[in-house]
Amino acid sequence: METVLLLTHADAGKPALEALAAAIPLKRDGGTLVVGLFGADVQPFANEIAGCGATKFLAVTGAEFTQARYASDAAAAEALVKASQATIVVVPATSRMNRIVSGVAHRCGGRADTHVTGMANGNITRWYYRQRMESQQSRTQRPWFIAIDPGCHAPYSGAAGTAATTPVSVSLPTITTQVTGVKAPESSQQTIRPDAKLLFVAGAGWTKKQPDGQAHVPEAAELIMGFLNATKASLGSSKSLVDLSGEGQAVLPFMSHLNQVGQTGSTPRHPKGLSTCCHGEEPHAVGWRFIGERRAINLDANCGWARGKADVLYVADAFEVMRKVNQLLGAR
Amino acid sequence: MSYQIVVCGSIVPDPLQTLEPVSGPTGPSLKNEMMLPSVLDPWAWHALFEAAHLAKNVAGSKVYLVSVAPKAKLQQVMMTVGQKAPFELIVVDGPSSGFTDAAEIAPLLAEAIKGIPGLDMSKLLVFGGWESASRGAGSTMQIVGELLGITNQFQGVDKLTVGADGSFEILERIEGGKHQVSKCAGAPVVLGWATGSLPEPPNNPQIGMQNMRAIMPALQKAKPAKVATDAVKYASVALPKQQRQTKIVKDLPADEIAKEIVAWING
Ligand SMILES: Cc1cc2nc3c(=O)[nH]c(=O)nc-3n(C[C@H](O)[C@H](O)[C@H](O)COP(=O)(O)OP(=O)(O)OC[C@H]3O[C@@H](n4cnc5c(N)ncnc54)[C@H](O)[C@@H]3O)c2cc1C
């Protein structure tokens, strides 16, 4: 019999609803569900999930808990876990929860599994070696903290109501960190869109010499931005392309390391992905693990995409194809 | 103000290698694990560049690289890493496997850090990768911080700027390709680095020679660590099944390809 705690900052939104939906079935065989929330004001979210079947809504509130900061967040989370006497703690893997989940597990005498992609039959599923192999695993130690990656579970949807919250007090350590803001990429273009239906990946080929012996970087930039504006796709990059900027070559101004997909980049989740001018080598392609349908455009019929990494490889010049695609999309 | 910058980093198989899981009496491991060429864990690699850069700019600072890894493999990796930046190596001879629980590795790192002669918490910056390329958990550094009593912790760090007053401005990766900006009064801190902002430094044979003089004795005196393997019960570890049947489309005019792609996007 488990006491299952959904633990989250109250402004986590959809990832928290997904984690809640994943948590509910874990209380099978007469266990209980408790919700633990922290933030400046937790009542709106508590009300939103009032019908989830939780026996208690524990709350840590106050101005100190507005900021996503280790010292205060970890103290709040620790207090909530201890007050709930949870044996399983499910958290949404937002950047804010990821920052603290393993440290808090340690404080509570528990252990954490992060980047969990599924749960079934007492096991969790997660990946090892940068999405190269998938494991089903469990622990006997409690409390067991499980951080569910966003996009891996259908979100909870139930009737809203009025949740009666129980305040939990926290003893804060001396706080010497202040969150002062959020910085978007330097260019005005916001190119990373986690909720987009399509991931568009640009590779280093866009900056390389083309059959006419010249590089065409400004046109590449125009084609890529035109496509992104028309489709609202999320922009990914190969490592080679973002590394060029570190080496002082002419590069695409809207591209940074944050766009990088792969072994040392991100592993985004989108239903579809289109790769252009990217070779599709293994360290890049592991970042495509959670992309549904995959297509690629490359001049080279023997590139990595041809070898089981894409569903369709168009052996063609991406400049030509994307020019036409943009025309069809009415892109400016 | 000078710093003691400790970089925690282990080794991982070269990402160009094909990996295959096998299971044994102590749980899963990689096929031919000891034969696979290895590299320093990439995000720890970035952390090391950042550490070296900071140490160069703040007089009197020193960089330590603390590694839990099989020492024979670590020695090979040090041949390249040792040429990149000056540091003192501290080795714990233990597993570098992704299947070892982070909570088993963190205490070894924390003990090694506590054992640094003249350790001064008011100067201590603990660096590492925000995730490993093996376990990919982002857990180890948090637990190391907890064990050292450090509650100024930052993950997915791309930039650290030291202010004139000794305070830190830190940029951490958050959702949607943005950075959260924090001001922290000063050391001690834990920083789990993402890519950072520095390119890989060129090899410097002179630094390599200097480092090697201390690296070899550090490897020789490394003590084997006891690491429990029963924390996680692995029911199965498998390669993903879905190798795709790639359809290769050649000699189709760009117009036709464009139509197909647009239909696919909108479909
Ligand atoms: C430790 C380590 C970590 C790594 N991590 C990552 C990672 O996270 N992400 C990552 O991406 N890589 C990573 N790599 C690097 C990876 O191995 C490749 O080097 C990289 O992905 C290559 O990028 P690319 O395909 O864009 O460039 P290239 O290999 O230069 O390929 C360019 C491609 O563009 C094509 N091309 C050129 N012009 C056109 C045109 N007009 N139309 C169509 N196609 C064209 C060419 O045929 C070629 O296939 C890592 C490597 C190591 C060692």
XYZ file of C-alpha atoms in Angstrom, chain A residues 239 242-243 246-247 257 260 262-265, chain B residues 5-10 15 39-54 63 65 81 84-85 127-131 133 156-160 173 191-201:
62
model
C 26.149 20.294 -33.237
C 25.996 25.645 -33.696
C 29.686 25.020 -33.097
C 32.164 29.477 -31.634
C 34.758 29.309 -34.393
C 23.556 25.908 -28.487
C 21.247 21.692 -30.564
C 21.483 15.079 -29.896
C 23.966 13.463 -27.582
C 25.064 16.729 -26.006
C 21.966 18.627 -26.984
C 37.066 24.879 -8.340
C 36.259 21.198 -8.194
C 35.019 19.615 -11.408
C 33.253 16.272 -10.986
C 33.362 14.160 -14.116
C 33.549 10.554 -15.135
C 29.391 8.628 -28.721
C 35.883 10.195 -23.497
C 35.376 12.533 -20.578
C 31.647 12.912 -20.036
C 30.784 15.734 -22.481
C 28.998 18.147 -20.135
C 31.703 17.669 -17.484
C 34.154 18.402 -20.299
C 32.468 21.790 -20.786
C 32.527 22.330 -17.023
C 36.276 21.738 -17.059
C 36.834 24.387 -19.745
C 34.754 26.856 -17.778
C 36.654 26.037 -14.595
C 40.026 26.494 -16.297
C 38.897 29.763 -17.829
C 37.710 31.124 -14.486
C 41.114 23.507 -10.501
C 39.124 17.183 -11.399
C 42.078 15.757 -21.246
C 43.503 20.966 -22.319
C 43.824 22.760 -19.005
C 31.268 22.049 -11.039
C 30.029 19.088 -13.034
C 27.807 18.255 -15.969
C 24.090 18.840 -15.442
C 23.538 15.300 -16.700
C 25.868 10.916 -21.063
C 21.845 23.521 -16.928
C 24.281 26.376 -16.499
C 25.473 28.130 -19.652
C 27.143 31.148 -18.076
C 28.774 32.244 -14.829
C 18.535 26.604 -19.040
C 26.952 24.343 -10.838
C 25.776 21.592 -13.183
C 26.961 22.840 -16.553
C 25.270 22.484 -19.904
C 27.292 23.572 -22.936
C 28.638 26.760 -21.428
C 29.977 29.322 -23.823
C 33.584 28.348 -24.466
C 34.996 26.430 -27.419
C 37.236 23.421 -26.778
C 40.729 24.723 -25.964
